[in-house]
XYZ file of C-alpha atoms in Angstrom:
354
model
C 5.510 -8.090 -11.605
C 4.550 -11.398 -12.904
C 5.316 -9.862 -16.620
C 8.589 -8.273 -15.060
C 9.653 -12.122 -13.347
C 7.747 -14.113 -16.307
C 10.212 -12.482 -18.523
C 12.979 -13.542 -16.314
C 11.911 -17.205 -15.926
C 11.769 -17.126 -20.132
C 15.083 -16.131 -20.251
C 16.336 -18.376 -17.838
C 15.425 -20.775 -20.210
C 12.541 -22.677 -17.671
C 8.770 -23.304 -18.609
C 7.870 -21.739 -15.303
C 5.668 -18.130 -15.148
C 4.458 -16.323 -12.513
C 1.062 -14.803 -11.501
C -0.155 -12.833 -8.698
C -2.148 -14.543 -6.014
C -5.052 -12.817 -4.392
C -6.517 -15.321 -1.303
C -4.490 -16.753 1.527
C -7.108 -18.715 1.384
C -6.040 -22.384 0.132
C -10.278 -23.684 -1.156
C -10.760 -20.810 -3.036
C -7.368 -20.773 -4.981
C -7.445 -24.544 -5.103
C -11.148 -24.196 -6.616
C -9.682 -22.022 -9.747
C -9.455 -23.647 -12.605
C -5.970 -22.551 -13.134
C -4.671 -24.558 -9.822
C -5.051 -27.669 -11.741
C -4.080 -27.649 -15.021
C -0.761 -25.864 -13.673
C 0.179 -26.498 -10.345
C 2.243 -24.528 -8.448
C 5.840 -25.199 -7.601
C 7.213 -22.740 -5.376
C 5.667 -19.271 -3.676
C 7.534 -16.010 -3.740
C 6.441 -13.594 -0.712
C 7.178 -9.913 -1.106
C 6.835 -7.746 2.227
C 7.960 -4.772 4.031
C 11.395 -5.508 5.901
C 12.067 -4.287 9.386
C 14.908 -5.420 11.300
C 12.371 -5.762 14.393
C 10.279 -8.614 12.745
C 13.465 -10.185 11.094
C 15.732 -10.886 14.449
C 16.008 -14.235 15.340
C 14.032 -16.274 18.281
C 16.526 -16.676 21.181
C 16.278 -19.491 23.011
C 18.528 -21.579 25.655
C 21.111 -19.573 24.735
C 21.436 -19.795 21.263
C 19.263 -18.937 17.648
C 16.927 -21.726 17.032
C 15.124 -20.007 14.603
C 13.989 -16.602 13.326
C 11.065 -14.633 14.995
C 8.697 -15.077 11.382
C 8.618 -18.880 12.354
C 10.958 -21.760 11.331
C 13.385 -23.616 12.939
C 16.733 -23.133 10.786
C 18.590 -25.600 9.014
C 21.835 -25.533 9.043
C 22.571 -28.913 7.324
C 19.859 -28.056 4.305
C 21.053 -30.143 1.231
C 19.618 -28.220 -1.874
C 20.388 -24.806 -3.151
C 20.506 -22.021 -1.352
C 22.475 -18.302 -2.222
C 23.223 -15.710 0.481
C 22.207 -12.175 -0.413
C 24.944 -10.395 1.661
C 27.693 -10.462 -1.283
C 25.016 -9.705 -4.251
C 23.956 -6.584 -2.902
C 27.032 -4.785 -3.881
C 27.258 -6.177 -7.354
C 23.653 -5.399 -8.031
C 23.420 -2.172 -7.137
C 26.628 -0.228 -7.878
C 29.473 -2.333 -9.514
C 27.423 -3.118 -12.346
C 24.055 -0.704 -13.139
C 22.306 1.241 -9.888
C 19.288 -0.786 -9.892
C 17.370 -0.863 -6.272
C 17.817 -3.181 -3.990
C 14.802 -5.286 -4.139
C 15.188 -6.149 -7.791
C 18.288 -7.935 -6.798
C 16.780 -9.998 -4.116
C 13.825 -10.407 -6.212
C 16.431 -12.222 -9.368
C 17.868 -14.350 -5.940
C 14.646 -15.832 -4.672
C 14.215 -16.677 -8.179
C 16.981 -18.623 -8.741
C 17.056 -20.203 -4.887
C 13.448 -21.316 -6.424
C 14.913 -22.741 -9.519
C 17.920 -24.649 -7.725
C 15.141 -26.210 -5.774
C 12.383 -27.266 -8.305
C 13.132 -31.046 -9.392
C 13.844 -32.251 -12.656
C 13.490 -28.406 -13.916
C 14.570 -27.602 -17.773
C 16.721 -24.531 -17.490
C 19.071 -22.682 -20.198
C 23.212 -22.960 -20.628
C 23.710 -20.199 -18.144
C 21.332 -21.166 -15.547
C 22.845 -24.967 -15.594
C 25.698 -23.771 -15.600
C 25.510 -22.172 -12.175
C 23.709 -25.107 -10.811
C 26.530 -27.435 -12.262
C 29.573 -25.328 -10.593
C 27.706 -24.585 -6.900
C 27.316 -27.953 -6.578
C 28.602 -28.832 -2.798
C 28.921 -25.062 -2.181
C 27.817 -23.668 0.783
C 25.150 -20.450 0.792
C 27.693 -17.690 0.873
C 29.990 -19.464 -1.700
C 26.889 -19.675 -4.479
C 26.575 -16.136 -3.594
C 29.802 -15.928 -5.050
C 29.650 -17.742 -8.246
C 25.951 -15.770 -8.905
C 27.758 -12.697 -8.802
C 30.547 -14.024 -10.893
C 28.336 -14.906 -13.433
C 28.159 -12.598 -16.318
C 25.129 -14.466 -18.217
C 22.798 -13.871 -15.238
C 24.088 -9.965 -15.111
C 23.552 -9.197 -18.339
C 19.946 -11.215 -17.809
C 19.035 -9.447 -14.703
C 20.335 -5.920 -16.335
C 18.285 -6.028 -19.551
C 15.044 -6.550 -17.647
C 15.807 -2.850 -15.971
C 13.781 0.085 -17.302
C 15.750 2.582 -18.868
C 17.523 5.269 -16.376
C 16.832 8.358 -18.584
C 18.196 10.638 -15.604
C 21.236 10.028 -13.499
C 21.833 12.051 -10.087
C 24.952 9.881 -9.350
C 27.995 12.132 -8.703
C 26.158 15.378 -7.842
C 26.443 14.904 -4.402
C 22.561 15.943 -3.368
C 21.601 15.787 0.091
C 20.141 12.568 1.604
C 16.575 12.616 1.695
C 14.278 10.022 3.804
C 15.477 6.919 3.124
C 12.712 4.501 1.295
C 11.296 1.482 2.998
C 13.115 -1.294 2.089
C 10.829 -4.267 0.384
C 12.390 -8.006 0.608
C 11.739 -10.962 -0.850
C 11.774 -14.859 0.153
C 10.457 -18.127 -1.511
C 8.776 -21.013 -0.080
C 9.106 -24.422 -1.278
C 8.772 -27.717 -0.759
C 11.613 -29.814 -0.573
C 11.031 -33.380 0.019
C 8.808 -34.189 3.016
C 9.701 -29.941 4.134
C 7.979 -26.775 3.687
C 11.760 -24.761 3.634
C 11.718 -20.558 3.271
C 14.939 -19.425 1.195
C 15.579 -16.033 2.851
C 18.674 -14.478 1.072
C 19.346 -12.705 4.128
C 18.645 -15.160 6.561
C 21.676 -16.708 8.176
C 20.408 -20.721 7.030
C 17.535 -21.712 5.362
C 14.534 -22.329 7.603
C 12.529 -25.376 7.691
C 8.884 -24.747 8.225
C 8.316 -28.572 9.474
C 6.053 -31.437 7.417
C 4.285 -31.066 5.050
C 0.814 -33.033 5.950
C -0.806 -33.199 2.718
C -0.757 -30.419 -0.088
C 2.105 -28.138 0.995
C 0.725 -25.226 -0.369
C -1.854 -24.704 1.864
C 0.725 -24.832 4.201
C 2.875 -22.536 2.904
C -0.226 -20.108 2.833
C -0.723 -20.948 6.941
C 2.664 -20.365 7.504
C 3.009 -16.938 5.356
C -0.430 -15.958 7.227
C 1.219 -16.357 10.646
C 3.998 -13.811 9.226
C 1.159 -11.488 7.951
C -0.278 -11.223 11.296
C 3.018 -9.959 12.977
C 2.522 -7.000 11.853
C -0.164 -3.905 12.563
C -3.593 -4.560 11.825
C -4.174 -3.141 8.473
C -0.785 -3.663 6.731
C -1.042 -3.786 3.164
C 2.791 -4.099 2.279
C 2.122 -7.888 0.935
C 2.199 -9.334 -2.473
C 2.161 -13.450 -3.593
C 3.478 -15.060 -6.008
C 3.052 -18.419 -7.677
C 5.839 -19.566 -9.749
C 4.048 -22.862 -11.974
C 4.543 -24.448 -14.959
C 3.356 -22.174 -18.265
C -0.554 -23.640 -18.937
C -0.600 -21.873 -22.789
C 1.569 -25.155 -23.812
C -0.939 -27.410 -22.200
C -4.277 -25.782 -23.146
C -3.332 -25.713 -26.381
C -2.081 -29.358 -27.208
C -4.587 -31.347 -25.449
C -7.765 -30.876 -23.158
C -6.485 -31.366 -19.484
C -8.816 -34.030 -17.494
C -9.333 -31.778 -15.344
C -11.892 -29.482 -17.497
C -14.718 -29.188 -19.736
C -13.856 -27.978 -23.405
C -15.842 -24.668 -22.569
C -13.544 -24.096 -19.356
C -10.303 -25.001 -21.367
C -11.126 -22.714 -23.705
C -12.187 -19.697 -21.838
C -9.115 -20.232 -19.418
C -7.166 -20.201 -22.746
C -8.473 -16.846 -23.593
C -7.719 -15.903 -20.503
C -4.180 -17.009 -20.353
C -3.957 -15.194 -24.368
C -4.864 -12.535 -23.060
C -2.867 -11.998 -20.279
C 0.175 -12.137 -22.057
C -1.092 -9.838 -24.829
C -1.143 -7.434 -21.472
C 2.411 -8.614 -20.401
C 3.610 -7.670 -24.105
C 2.450 -3.834 -24.148
C 3.353 -3.543 -20.304
C 6.815 -4.333 -21.287
C 7.104 -2.626 -24.089
C 6.061 0.418 -22.399
C 8.281 -1.117 -19.167
C 11.423 -0.453 -21.606
C 10.851 2.570 -23.598
C 12.194 5.849 -22.748
C 9.669 8.586 -22.065
C 11.759 10.992 -21.133
C 11.235 12.984 -24.690
C 7.255 12.454 -24.491
C 6.720 13.637 -21.392
C 9.374 16.799 -21.741
C 6.907 17.811 -24.790
C 3.735 16.950 -23.301
C 4.725 18.955 -20.352
C 5.370 22.074 -23.224
C 2.791 21.870 -24.839
C 0.671 22.321 -22.018
C 2.688 24.858 -20.218
C 2.133 27.160 -23.652
C -1.418 26.549 -23.500
C -1.700 27.228 -19.500
C -0.350 31.100 -19.803
C -3.080 32.332 -21.336
C -5.775 29.856 -20.891
C -8.333 29.130 -17.824
C -10.453 27.021 -16.996
C -13.767 26.755 -14.832
C -13.855 24.248 -12.425
C -16.719 22.833 -10.910
C -17.454 25.333 -8.548
C -17.742 28.536 -11.368
C -14.450 29.625 -10.402
C -12.228 30.523 -13.627
C -9.235 31.632 -11.768
C -7.364 27.872 -12.465
C -5.305 27.349 -15.462
C -5.282 24.169 -17.605
C -1.950 23.224 -16.409
C -3.626 23.693 -13.050
C -7.139 21.868 -13.511
C -4.503 19.253 -15.082
C -2.420 18.462 -11.985
C -5.927 18.390 -10.073
C -7.208 15.803 -12.370
C -4.253 13.679 -11.629
C -4.110 13.625 -8.472
C -7.696 13.020 -8.074
C -7.316 10.179 -10.074
C -4.271 8.332 -8.359
C -6.614 8.761 -4.852
C -9.678 6.626 -6.170
C -6.772 4.315 -7.257
C -4.989 4.053 -4.274
C -8.586 3.581 -2.047
C -9.032 0.680 -4.967
C -5.744 -0.912 -4.624
C -6.494 -0.744 -0.630
C -10.186 -2.510 -1.110
C -8.677 -5.173 -2.992
C -5.946 -6.163 -0.811
C -8.044 -6.363 1.930
C -10.393 -8.194 0.529
C -7.710 -10.419 -0.625
C -6.201 -10.886 2.953
C -9.905 -11.824 4.144
C -10.196 -14.442 1.362
C -12.472 -13.177 -0.175
C -12.291 -12.983 -4.238
C -11.920 -10.279 -6.393
C -14.729 -8.718 -8.277
C -13.765 -9.569 -11.964
C -15.353 -5.918 -13.270
C -13.070 -4.422 -10.348
C -10.234 -2.663 -12.417
C -8.066 -0.370 -11.046
C -8.713 1.911 -13.884
C -12.524 1.780 -14.169
């Protein structure tokens, strides 16, 4: 996801990127060289949305805030666009996208609108200028009517090789709903901007470092879920460190540390470029060709399995091997998330594909 959002940030004309975080332990996060070179400007939290956990906390006969913590601020003066009017635009009228893609774009725009002195492109700058003084619902309408933002958003969508629209197929099980919210410092307070909430949510004064307070708030939110839940992801919006590392030596780093960090960031960009190309490529023709070739060979070929049984065809062996590899990847992913949830650093040699 980092590569997609980083590309979105670039297309919006900002000097920012997004990085995935693997710990909620501020001490571990602050010890990383990247933290001092490229300070975090906003946090984007992705989670599995459930109505019973997202309802309001009712007290003294009125809603004082969400159950997930904090207090509603109806007088919030920053940039806050509500999502209700954007769902239909992103998912029906323009292009059939999944809802989480739409709320990701909204979360990013809400974050960018509250970062002081941030350079942005003309498209986003026009939205911010036109929306000054508007209420959250009206700001949502402004985003809806922006053909430039619509074009940028849709340009990041993978090709739709197969469309099932209009076939009136029976509905299967409802997919889990995932949602993006933003945590950002505004003045001396920590705010949560959630496009589904009625107001911006104030999480109180920032005593020292805003990221430390935000991580604590997110940890408390995760604890509302059953023990062992892993349906979370945390991303940091920060200045692109490559220009910083390429222009001068940051005072916080030694020359060797700066060189190593620059090489890591350059390798990350090459990986993003490759993965983005794969994402945007239509692989339908390749998949059909491979399946046809495999089917032809499988008809007349039998493969001896680990037990010496030669009844399995090449087709069956290929499917079984793929299933086993995916099981290993899932277990590794769960282990990595469990380590991150406990504040442990992810070993560098812990590769999903190893």
